[in-house]
Coordinates of C-alpha atoms in Angstrom, one line a residue:
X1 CA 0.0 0.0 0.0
X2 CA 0.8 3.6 -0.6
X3 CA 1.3 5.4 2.6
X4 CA 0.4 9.4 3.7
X5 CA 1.9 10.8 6.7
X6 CA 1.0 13.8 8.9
X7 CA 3.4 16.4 9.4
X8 CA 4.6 16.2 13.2
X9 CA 5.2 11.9 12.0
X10 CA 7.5 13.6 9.0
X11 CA 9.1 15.4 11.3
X12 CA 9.6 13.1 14.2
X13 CA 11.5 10.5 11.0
X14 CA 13.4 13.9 10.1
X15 CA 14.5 13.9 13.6
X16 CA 16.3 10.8 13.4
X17 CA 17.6 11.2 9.9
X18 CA 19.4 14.6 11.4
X19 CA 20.9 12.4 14.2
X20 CA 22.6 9.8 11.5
X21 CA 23.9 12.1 8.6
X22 CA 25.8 15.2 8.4
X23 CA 24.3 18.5 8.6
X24 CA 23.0 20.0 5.6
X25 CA 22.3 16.6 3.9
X26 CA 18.7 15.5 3.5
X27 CA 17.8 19.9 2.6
X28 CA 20.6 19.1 -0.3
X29 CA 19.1 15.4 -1.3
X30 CA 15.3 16.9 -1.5
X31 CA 17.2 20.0 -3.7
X32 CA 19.1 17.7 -5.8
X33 CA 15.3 15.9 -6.3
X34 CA 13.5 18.9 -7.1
X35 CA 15.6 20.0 -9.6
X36 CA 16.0 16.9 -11.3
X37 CA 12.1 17.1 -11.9
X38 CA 12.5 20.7 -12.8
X39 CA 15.3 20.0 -15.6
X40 CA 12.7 17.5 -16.8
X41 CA 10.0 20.0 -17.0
X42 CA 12.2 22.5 -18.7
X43 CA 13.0 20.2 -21.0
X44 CA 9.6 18.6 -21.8
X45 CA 8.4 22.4 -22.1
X46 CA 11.0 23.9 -24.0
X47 CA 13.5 21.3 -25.3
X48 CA 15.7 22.1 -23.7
X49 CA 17.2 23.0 -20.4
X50 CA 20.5 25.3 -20.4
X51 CA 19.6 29.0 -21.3
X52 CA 16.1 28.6 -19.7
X53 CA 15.1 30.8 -17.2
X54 CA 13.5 29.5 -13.3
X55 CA 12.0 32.2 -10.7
X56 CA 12.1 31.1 -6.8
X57 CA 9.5 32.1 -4.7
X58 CA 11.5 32.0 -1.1
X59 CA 9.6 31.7 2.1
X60 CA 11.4 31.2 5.3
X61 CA 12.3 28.4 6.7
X62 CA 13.6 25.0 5.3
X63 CA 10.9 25.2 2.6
X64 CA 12.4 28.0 1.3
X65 CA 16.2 26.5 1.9
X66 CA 14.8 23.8 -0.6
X67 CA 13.8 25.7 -3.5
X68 CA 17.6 27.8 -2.8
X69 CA 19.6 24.8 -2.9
X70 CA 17.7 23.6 -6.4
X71 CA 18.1 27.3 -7.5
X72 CA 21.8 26.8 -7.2
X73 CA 22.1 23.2 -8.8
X74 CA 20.1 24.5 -11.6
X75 CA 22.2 27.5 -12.0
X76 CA 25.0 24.8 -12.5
X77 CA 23.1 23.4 -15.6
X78 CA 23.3 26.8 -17.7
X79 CA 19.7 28.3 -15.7
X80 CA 18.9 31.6 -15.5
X81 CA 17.6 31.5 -12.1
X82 CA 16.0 34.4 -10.2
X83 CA 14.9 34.2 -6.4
X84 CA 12.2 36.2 -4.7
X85 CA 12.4 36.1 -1.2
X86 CA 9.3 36.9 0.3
X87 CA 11.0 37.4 4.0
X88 CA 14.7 38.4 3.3
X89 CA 15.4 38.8 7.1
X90 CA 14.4 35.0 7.4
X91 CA 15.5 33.3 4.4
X92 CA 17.9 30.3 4.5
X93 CA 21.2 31.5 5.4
X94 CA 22.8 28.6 3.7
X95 CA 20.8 28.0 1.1
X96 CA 21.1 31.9 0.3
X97 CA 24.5 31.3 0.4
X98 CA 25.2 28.4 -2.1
X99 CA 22.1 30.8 -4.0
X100 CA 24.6 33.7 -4.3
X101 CA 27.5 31.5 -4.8
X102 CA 26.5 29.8 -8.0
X103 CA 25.4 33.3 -9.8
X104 CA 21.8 33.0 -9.0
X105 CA 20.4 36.8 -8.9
X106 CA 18.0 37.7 -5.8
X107 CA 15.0 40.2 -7.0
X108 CA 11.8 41.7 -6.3
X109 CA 9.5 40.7 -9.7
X110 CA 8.7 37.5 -11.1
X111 CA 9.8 38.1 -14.6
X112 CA 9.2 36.0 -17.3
X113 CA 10.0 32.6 -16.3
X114 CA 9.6 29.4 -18.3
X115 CA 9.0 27.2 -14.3
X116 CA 8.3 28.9 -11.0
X117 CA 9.4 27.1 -8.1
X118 CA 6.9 27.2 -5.1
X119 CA 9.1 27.7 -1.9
X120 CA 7.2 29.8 -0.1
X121 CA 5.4 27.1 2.6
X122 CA 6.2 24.2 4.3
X123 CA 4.6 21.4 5.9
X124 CA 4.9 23.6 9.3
X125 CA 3.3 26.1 7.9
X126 CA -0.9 26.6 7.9
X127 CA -3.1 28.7 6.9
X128 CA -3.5 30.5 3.0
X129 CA -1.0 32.6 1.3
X130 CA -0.4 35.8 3.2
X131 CA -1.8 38.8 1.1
X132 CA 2.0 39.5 -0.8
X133 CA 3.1 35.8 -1.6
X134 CA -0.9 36.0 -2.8
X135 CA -0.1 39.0 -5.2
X136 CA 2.9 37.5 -7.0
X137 CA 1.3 33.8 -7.2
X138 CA -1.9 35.9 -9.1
X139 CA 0.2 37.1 -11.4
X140 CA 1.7 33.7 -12.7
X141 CA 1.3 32.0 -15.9
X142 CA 3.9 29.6 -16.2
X143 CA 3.9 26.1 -14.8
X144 CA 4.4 25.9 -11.0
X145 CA 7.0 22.8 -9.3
X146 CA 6.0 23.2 -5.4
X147 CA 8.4 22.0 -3.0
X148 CA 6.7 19.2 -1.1
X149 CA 3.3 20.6 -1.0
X150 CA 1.2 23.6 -3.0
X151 CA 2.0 26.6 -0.6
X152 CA -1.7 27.5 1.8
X153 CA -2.8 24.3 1.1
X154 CA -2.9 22.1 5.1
X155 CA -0.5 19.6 5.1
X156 CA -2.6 17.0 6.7
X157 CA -6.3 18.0 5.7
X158 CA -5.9 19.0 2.3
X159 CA -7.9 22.3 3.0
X160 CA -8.0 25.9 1.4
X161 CA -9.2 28.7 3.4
X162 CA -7.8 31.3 0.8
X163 CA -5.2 32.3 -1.4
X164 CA -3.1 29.0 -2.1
X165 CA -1.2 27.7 -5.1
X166 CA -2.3 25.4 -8.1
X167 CA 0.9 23.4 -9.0
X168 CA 1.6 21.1 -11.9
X169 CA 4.0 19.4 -10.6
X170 CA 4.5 18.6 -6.5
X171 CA 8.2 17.6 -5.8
X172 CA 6.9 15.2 -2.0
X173 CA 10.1 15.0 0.0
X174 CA 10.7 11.5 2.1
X175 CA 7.3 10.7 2.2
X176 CA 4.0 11.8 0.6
X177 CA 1.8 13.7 3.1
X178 CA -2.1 13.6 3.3
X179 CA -2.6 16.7 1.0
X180 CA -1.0 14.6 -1.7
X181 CA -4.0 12.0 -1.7
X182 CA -7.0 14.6 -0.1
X183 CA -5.8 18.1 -2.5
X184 CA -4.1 16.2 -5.7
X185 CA -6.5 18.7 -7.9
X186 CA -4.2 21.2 -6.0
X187 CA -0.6 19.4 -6.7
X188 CA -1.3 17.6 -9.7
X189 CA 1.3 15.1 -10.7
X190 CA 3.3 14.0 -7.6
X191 CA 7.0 13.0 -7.7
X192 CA 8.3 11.8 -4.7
X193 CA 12.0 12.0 -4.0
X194 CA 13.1 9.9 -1.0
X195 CA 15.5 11.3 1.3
X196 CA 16.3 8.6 3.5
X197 CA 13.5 8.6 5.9
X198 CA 12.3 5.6 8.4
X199 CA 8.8 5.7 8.7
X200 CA 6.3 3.4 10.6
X201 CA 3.0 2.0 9.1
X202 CA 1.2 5.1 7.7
X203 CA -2.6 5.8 9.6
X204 CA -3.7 7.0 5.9
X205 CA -2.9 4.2 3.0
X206 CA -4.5 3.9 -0.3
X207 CA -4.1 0.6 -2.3
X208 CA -1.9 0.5 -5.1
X209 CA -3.8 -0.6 -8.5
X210 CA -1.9 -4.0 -8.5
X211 CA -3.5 -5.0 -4.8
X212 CA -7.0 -4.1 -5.9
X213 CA -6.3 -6.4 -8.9
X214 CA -4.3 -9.1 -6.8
X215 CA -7.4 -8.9 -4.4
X216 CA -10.6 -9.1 -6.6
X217 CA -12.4 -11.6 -6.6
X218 CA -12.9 -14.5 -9.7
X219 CA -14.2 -17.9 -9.9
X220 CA -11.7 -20.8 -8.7
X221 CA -11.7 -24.5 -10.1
X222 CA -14.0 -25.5 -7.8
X223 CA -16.7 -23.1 -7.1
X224 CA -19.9 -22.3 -7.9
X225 CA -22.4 -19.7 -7.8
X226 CA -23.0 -19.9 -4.5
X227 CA -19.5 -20.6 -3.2
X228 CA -18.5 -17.2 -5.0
X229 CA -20.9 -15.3 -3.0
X230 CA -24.9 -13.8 -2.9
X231 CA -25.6 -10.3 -2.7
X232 CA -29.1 -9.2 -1.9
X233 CA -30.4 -6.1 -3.2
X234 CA -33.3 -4.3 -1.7
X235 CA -33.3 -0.2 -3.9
X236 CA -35.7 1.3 -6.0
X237 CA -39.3 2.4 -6.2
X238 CA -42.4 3.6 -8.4
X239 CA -40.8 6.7 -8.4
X240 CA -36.7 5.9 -9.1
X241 CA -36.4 2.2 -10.0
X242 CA -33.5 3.5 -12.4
X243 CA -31.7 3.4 -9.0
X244 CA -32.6 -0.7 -8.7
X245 CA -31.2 -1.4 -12.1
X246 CA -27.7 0.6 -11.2
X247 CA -27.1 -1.2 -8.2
X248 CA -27.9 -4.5 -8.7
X249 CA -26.4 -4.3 -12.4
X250 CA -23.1 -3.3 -11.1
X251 CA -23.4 -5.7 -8.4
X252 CA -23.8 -8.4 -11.1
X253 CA -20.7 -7.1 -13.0
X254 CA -18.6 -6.9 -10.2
X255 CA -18.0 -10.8 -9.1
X256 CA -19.4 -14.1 -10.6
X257 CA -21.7 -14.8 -8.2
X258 CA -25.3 -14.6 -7.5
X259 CA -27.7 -11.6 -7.2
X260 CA -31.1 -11.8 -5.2
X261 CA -33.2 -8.2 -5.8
X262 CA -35.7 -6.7 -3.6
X263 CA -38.2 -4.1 -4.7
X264 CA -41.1 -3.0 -6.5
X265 CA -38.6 -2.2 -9.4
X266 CA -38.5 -6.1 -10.4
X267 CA -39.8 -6.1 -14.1
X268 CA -37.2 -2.9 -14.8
X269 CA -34.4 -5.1 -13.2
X270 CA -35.0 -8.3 -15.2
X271 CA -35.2 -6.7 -18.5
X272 CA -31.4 -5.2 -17.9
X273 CA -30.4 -8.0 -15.6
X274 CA -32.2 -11.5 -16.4
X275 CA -29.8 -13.6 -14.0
X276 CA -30.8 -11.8 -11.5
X277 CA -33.6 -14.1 -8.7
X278 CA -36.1 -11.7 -7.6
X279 CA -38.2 -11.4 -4.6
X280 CA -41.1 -9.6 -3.3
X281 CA -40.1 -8.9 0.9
X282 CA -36.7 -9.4 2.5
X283 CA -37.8 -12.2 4.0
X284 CA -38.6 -14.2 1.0
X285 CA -35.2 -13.4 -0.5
X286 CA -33.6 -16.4 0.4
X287 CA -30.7 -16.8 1.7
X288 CA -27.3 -14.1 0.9
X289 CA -24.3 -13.4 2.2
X290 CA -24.6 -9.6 2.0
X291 CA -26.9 -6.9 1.6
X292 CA -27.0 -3.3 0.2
X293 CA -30.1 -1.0 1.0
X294 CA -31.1 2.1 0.5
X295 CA -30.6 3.3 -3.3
X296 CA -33.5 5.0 -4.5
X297 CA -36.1 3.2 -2.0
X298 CA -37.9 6.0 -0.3
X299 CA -38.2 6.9 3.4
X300 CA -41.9 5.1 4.4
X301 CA -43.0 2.8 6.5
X302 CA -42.1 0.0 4.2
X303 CA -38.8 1.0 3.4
X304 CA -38.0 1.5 7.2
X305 CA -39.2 -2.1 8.0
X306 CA -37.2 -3.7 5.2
X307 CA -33.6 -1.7 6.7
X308 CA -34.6 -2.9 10.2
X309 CA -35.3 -6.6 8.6
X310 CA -31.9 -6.7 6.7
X311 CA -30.3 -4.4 9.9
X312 CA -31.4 -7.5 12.1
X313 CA -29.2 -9.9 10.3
X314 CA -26.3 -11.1 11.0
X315 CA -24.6 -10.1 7.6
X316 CA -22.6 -7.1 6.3
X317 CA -24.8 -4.4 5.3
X318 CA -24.5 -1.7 2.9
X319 CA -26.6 1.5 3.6
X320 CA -26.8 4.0 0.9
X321 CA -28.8 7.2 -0.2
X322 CA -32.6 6.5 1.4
X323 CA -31.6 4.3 4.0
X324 CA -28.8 6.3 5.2
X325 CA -31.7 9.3 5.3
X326 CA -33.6 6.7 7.9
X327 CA -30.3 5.7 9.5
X328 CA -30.1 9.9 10.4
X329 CA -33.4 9.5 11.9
X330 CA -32.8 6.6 14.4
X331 CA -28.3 6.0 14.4
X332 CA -29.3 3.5 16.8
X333 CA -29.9 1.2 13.9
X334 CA -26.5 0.4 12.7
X335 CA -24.5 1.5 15.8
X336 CA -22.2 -1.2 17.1
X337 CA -23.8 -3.9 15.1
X338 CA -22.0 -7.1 15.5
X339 CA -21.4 -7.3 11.4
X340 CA -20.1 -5.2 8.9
X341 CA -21.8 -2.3 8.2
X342 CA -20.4 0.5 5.4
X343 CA -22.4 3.7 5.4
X344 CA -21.9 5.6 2.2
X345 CA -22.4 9.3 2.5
X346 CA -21.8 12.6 0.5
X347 CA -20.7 15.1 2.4
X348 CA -24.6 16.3 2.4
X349 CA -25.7 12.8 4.0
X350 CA -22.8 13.2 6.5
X351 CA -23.6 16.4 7.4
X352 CA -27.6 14.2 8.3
X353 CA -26.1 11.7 10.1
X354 CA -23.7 14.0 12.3
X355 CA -26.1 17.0 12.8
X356 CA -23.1 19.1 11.6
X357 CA -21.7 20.4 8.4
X358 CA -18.5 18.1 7.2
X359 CA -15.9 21.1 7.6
X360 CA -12.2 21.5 6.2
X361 CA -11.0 18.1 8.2
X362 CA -12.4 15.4 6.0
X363 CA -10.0 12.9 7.6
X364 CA -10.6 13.8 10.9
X365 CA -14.7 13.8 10.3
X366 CA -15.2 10.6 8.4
X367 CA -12.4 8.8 11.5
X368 CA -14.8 10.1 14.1
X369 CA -17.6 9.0 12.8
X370 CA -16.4 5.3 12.4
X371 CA -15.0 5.2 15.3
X372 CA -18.2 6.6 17.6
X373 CA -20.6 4.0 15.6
X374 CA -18.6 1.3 15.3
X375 CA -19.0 0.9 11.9
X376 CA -16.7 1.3 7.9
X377 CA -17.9 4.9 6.3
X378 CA -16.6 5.5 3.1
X379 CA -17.5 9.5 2.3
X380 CA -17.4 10.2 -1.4
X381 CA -15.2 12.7 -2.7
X382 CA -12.8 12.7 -6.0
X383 CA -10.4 11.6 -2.9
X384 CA -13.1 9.3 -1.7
X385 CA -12.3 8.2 2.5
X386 CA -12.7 4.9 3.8
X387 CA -12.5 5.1 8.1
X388 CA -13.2 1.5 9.7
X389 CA -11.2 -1.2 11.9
X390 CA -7.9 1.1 12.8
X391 CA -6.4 2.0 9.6
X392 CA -8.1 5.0 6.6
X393 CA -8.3 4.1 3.4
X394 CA -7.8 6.5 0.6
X395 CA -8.5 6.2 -3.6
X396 CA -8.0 9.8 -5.4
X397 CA -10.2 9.4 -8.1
X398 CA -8.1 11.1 -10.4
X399 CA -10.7 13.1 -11.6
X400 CA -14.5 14.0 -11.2
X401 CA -16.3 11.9 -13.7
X402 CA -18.6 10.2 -11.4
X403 CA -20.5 13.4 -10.3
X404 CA -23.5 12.5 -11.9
X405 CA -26.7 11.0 -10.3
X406 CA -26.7 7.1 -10.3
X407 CA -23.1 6.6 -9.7
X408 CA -23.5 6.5 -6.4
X409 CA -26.2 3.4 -6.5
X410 CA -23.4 2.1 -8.9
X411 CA -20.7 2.3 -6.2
X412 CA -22.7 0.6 -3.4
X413 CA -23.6 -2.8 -5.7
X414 CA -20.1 -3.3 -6.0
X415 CA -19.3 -3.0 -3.0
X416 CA -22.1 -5.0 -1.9
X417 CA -20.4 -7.9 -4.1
X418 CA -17.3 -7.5 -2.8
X419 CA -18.8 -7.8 0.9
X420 CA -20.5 -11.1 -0.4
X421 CA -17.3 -12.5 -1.1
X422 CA -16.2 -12.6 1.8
X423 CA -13.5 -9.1 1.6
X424 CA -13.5 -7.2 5.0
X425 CA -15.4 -4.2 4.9
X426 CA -12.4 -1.6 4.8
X427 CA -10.9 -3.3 1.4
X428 CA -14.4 -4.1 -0.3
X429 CA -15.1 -0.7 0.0
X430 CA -11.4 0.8 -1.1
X431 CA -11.8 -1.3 -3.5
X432 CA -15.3 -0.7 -4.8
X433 CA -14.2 2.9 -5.1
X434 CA -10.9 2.4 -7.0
X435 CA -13.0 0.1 -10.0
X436 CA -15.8 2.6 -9.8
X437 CA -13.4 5.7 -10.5
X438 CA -11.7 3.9 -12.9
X439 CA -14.8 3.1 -15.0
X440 CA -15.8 6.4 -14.9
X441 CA -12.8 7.5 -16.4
X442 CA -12.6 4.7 -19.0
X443 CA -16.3 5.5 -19.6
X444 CA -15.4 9.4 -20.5
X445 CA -12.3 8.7 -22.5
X446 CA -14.3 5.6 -24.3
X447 CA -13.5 7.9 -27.7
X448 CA -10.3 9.2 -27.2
X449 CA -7.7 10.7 -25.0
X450 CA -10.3 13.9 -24.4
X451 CA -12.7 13.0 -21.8
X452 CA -16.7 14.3 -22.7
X453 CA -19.3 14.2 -19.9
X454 CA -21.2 10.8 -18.7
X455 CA -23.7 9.1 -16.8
X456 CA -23.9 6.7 -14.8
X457 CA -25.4 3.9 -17.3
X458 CA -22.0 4.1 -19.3
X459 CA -20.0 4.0 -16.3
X460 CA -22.1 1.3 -14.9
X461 CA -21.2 -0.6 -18.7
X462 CA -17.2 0.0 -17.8
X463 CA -16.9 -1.5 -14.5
X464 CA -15.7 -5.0 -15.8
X465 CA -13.3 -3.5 -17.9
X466 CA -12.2 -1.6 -15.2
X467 CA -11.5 -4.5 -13.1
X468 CA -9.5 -6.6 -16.1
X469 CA -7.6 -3.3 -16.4
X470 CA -6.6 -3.6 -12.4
X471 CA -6.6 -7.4 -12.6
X472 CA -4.5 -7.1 -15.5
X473 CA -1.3 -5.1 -13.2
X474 CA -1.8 -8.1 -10.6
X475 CA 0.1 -11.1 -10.6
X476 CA -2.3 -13.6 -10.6
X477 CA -3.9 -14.9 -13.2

C-alpha cells in the first residue's frame, strides 16, 4: 500500500535522519530531487534546459532553503535563475548562500519565467498565502514545481481557506503527506523524491492498482455460484427504479456470483439484468451473504421495516442514499452492530447523520464517525475516505467523472459484491471505489484521449473493464 503521513510523523522520522547524517544533507538530497524534476520540466516544455530561465518564490524556513539549494544546482546546468524572497530577514542562510555562490540573482519581480518554483510554505506552515506571496502567485502564468506541497494548502487535511497555489507538478520529499491524496486537484502530478527517511505504518494508505487487482475476486476451479458469493439487493421504487437497475447491475458485474433483488422495481431489473432471482419482501429473498439498502427506496414505513429486517441480520450491510436518510433518523440502527456495516455518505448525507456540516477536516470527520458507531464509512469525494477497523483508506479518483446522479447506487452494488465474497469491509469498499473511479474515467475517455461528460449507465457498462484493467497489473492470473 501507498502510505500518507502527517506532518509532526514527517518530522519526528526527520529527527532521526538529522541524528545519522551530516548536517546540511537530506535539505541538499530533496534540492538535488527537485531539480532533477524541474530540468525535466524545462526540458519537456522547452526542449531544452540550459539557457532557460526559473523564478524562486522564497519563504522562510527550510521550505524556502529547498527551492535555494535547487536554485543553485540549476544555475549549474546553464539556468537563469532568479529568487524572490518573500521574507529576506528570514530566508535560508545557507541556502542563500550556495544561491549567491552559483550566480543566481535575488529580485523583487517574477519576470518572465519558463518554471516557478513554489518555496514559499512548508509542511509547518498553515493557513493560505499571506496577502504578498498572494499577489505575485496571481500574477503567474507559467507552470508551478512546489516544494513538497502547493503553498496555503494544510499539510494534513488537504484544506484551502484562501489564497493558495495550483501546481503542476509537486516535488513530496521523504514521504507523501495527506494533502498529496485529499488536494491532488491542487498538486497535480506528484514526484516523490526519498530522502532517507524511516517511517512506521502510515494511519492513511491507499491501495496500489496492483493490490485491488491481486485482491478481486474471480471464480476458482471448484466453485460455484453460491460458493462465490450472494448479494441481496433491496433499492428502487415507483418513483426511481432507475436506482434498482444501477445497483444490482453493477453488483452483477462486479463478481461471478449470484444476485437476489428486492423491490417494486423487479420487471425494470429483469429486462437489464435476467440472472438476477427476484423477490417480493426481504424475508422471501432467500438466503445471501450480504446486503446493500437504501438506493432509490424511499423513506416510508415499508422502506424502514425492510432496513430494520436486513439491519437484524447477521450479515454485512451496505446503507446508501434512502436508508442512510432513515439511519439519520434513528443512528441506533447500525450503531455497534455485531457485522459489517459501510455507510456511504456525501458530504450532504454526512452532514444528516452527524447534525453538523463536514468542515475543512475530512479525515478527521469521516475517522470520528467510524470510530463513535462502530461501523466502515466511506465519504465520497474525488479523494473518496474509507474510516473502519484502525487504519483510513484513501482512492483519489483522479478526476470527477462520477459526479453525476446514479453513480453513487453504482458504487454501493459493488461494494455489496465484494462484501459477499467474503472481503472485509475496509478493502471491499477501497476497492469498490478504486474500479468505480476507474470506470468512470474509462467511460469518459471511451472515444479518445479527451474526456466528454457521462452518466452513470456508461460507467455502470465500464466497471468489468475496469477491473480486467486492475486485474491485469496483478500477478495472478
Amino acid at each position: 500500500m501507498r502510505g500518507y503521513y502527517t506532518a509532526d510523523e514527517v518530522r519526528t522520522a526527520e529527527a532521526g535522519l538529522f541524528d545519522e547524517v551530516a548536517d546540511g544533507v537530506p535539505m541538499r538530497r530533496a534540492a538535488y530531487g527537485l531539480a532533477t524534476v524541474v530540468a525535466a520540466e524545462l526540458r519537456a516544455a522547452t526542449g531544452g534546459v540550459a539557457g532557460r530561465t526559473v523564478t524562486l518564490l522564497v519563504g522562510s524556513g527550510d521550505n524556502g532553503g529547498d527551492a535555494l539549494w535547487a536554485g543553485s544546482m540549476l544555475r549549474r546546468r546553464g539556468v537563469a535563475v532568479r529568487a524572490v524572497l518573500l521574507d529576506p530577514d528570514r530566508a535560508h542562510v545557507k541556502g542563500l548562500a550556495a544561491f549567491r555562490k552559483s550566480g543566481g540573482r535575488v529580485e523583487t519581480g517574477i519576470g518572465a519565467p519558463d518554471v516557478v518554483i513554489d518555496g514559499i510554505v512548508g509542511i509547518s506552515g498553515s493557513g493560505p498565502l499571506r496577502p504578498p506571496a498572494a499577489r505575485l502567485v496571481e500574477t503567474i502564468s507559467a507552470p508551478i514545481i512546489s516544494a513538497d506541497l502547493p503553498s496555503g494548502v494544510d499539510a494534513n487535511t488537504g484544506a484551502v481557506d484562501g489564497p493558495a497555489v495550483t501546481a503542476t507538478v509537486t516535488v513530496a520529499f521523504g514521504a507523501l503527506k495527506p494533502v498529496h491524496a485529499l488536494a491532488a486537484a491542487r498538486c497535480g502530478r506528484i514526484e516523490l523524491i526519498p530522502i532517507g527517511l524511516r517511517l512506521p505504518d502510515a494511519g492513511l494508505q491507499a491501495l496500489e492498482p496492483a493490490e485491488v487487482g491481486e485482491l478481486w475476486p474471480v471464480p476458482g476451479p471448484f466453485d460455484d455460484k453460491y460458493s462465490q458469493g450472494v448479494v441481496g439487493i433491496r433499492a428502487g421504487s415507483a418513483t426511481y427504479p432507475g436506482a434498482a437497475v444501477l445497483c444490482t447491475g453493477a453488483a452483477v458485474a462486479a463478481t461471478s456470483g449470484m444476485v437476489r433483488y428486492v423491490g417494486s422495481a423487479t420487471d425494470q431489473v429483469l429486462s437489464h439484468c435476467p440472472e438476477v432471482v427476484a423477490a417480493q419482501t426481504v424475508r422471501d429473498a432467500g438466503r445471501v451473504q450480504s446486503w446493500v439498502v437504501g438506493p432509490g427506496g424511499g423513506t416510508d414505513e415499508a422502506a424502514l421495516q425492510a432496513l430494520q429486517d436486513i439491519l437484524a441480520t447477521d450479515l454485512p450491510v451496505v446503507v446508501d442514499a434512502d436508508a442512510l436518510t432513515l439511519v439519520a433518523a434513528d443512528p441506533d440502527l447500525v450503531r455497534n452492530r455485531s457485522a459489517p456495516t459501510v455507510l456511504t455518505p456525501h458530504a450532504g448525507e454526512f452532514a444528516r447523520l452527524t447534525g453538523t456540516p463536514i468542515g475543512p477536516d475530512r479525515l478527521g470527520a469521516v475517522r470520528d464517525l467510524a470510530a463513535q458507531w462502530g461501523v466502515t464509512v466511506l465519504l465520497k469525494g474525488r479523494a473518496t475516505l474509507v474510516a473502519g477497523s484502525g487504519r483510513t483508506l484513501v482512492n483519489d479518483a483522479g478526476g470527477s467523472w462520477a459526479a453525476t446522479a446514479g453513480a453513487g447506487d453504482v458504487l454501493s452494488g459493488i461494494i455489496g459484491a465484494l462484501l459477499a465474497s467474503g472481503l472485509d469491509a475496509d478493502r471491499s469498499a477501497a476497492a469498490a471505489a478504486r474500479v468505480h473511479a476507474l470506470a468512470a474515467n474509462l467511460a469518459a475517455t471511451r472515444s479518445g484521449d479527451v474526456g466528454a461528460p457521462i452518466s452513470a449507465s456508461p460507467l455502470l457498462a465500464q466497471v468489468g473493464a475496469a477491473i480486467r484493467v486492475l486485474r491485469g497489473q496483478s500477478s495472478r492470473p
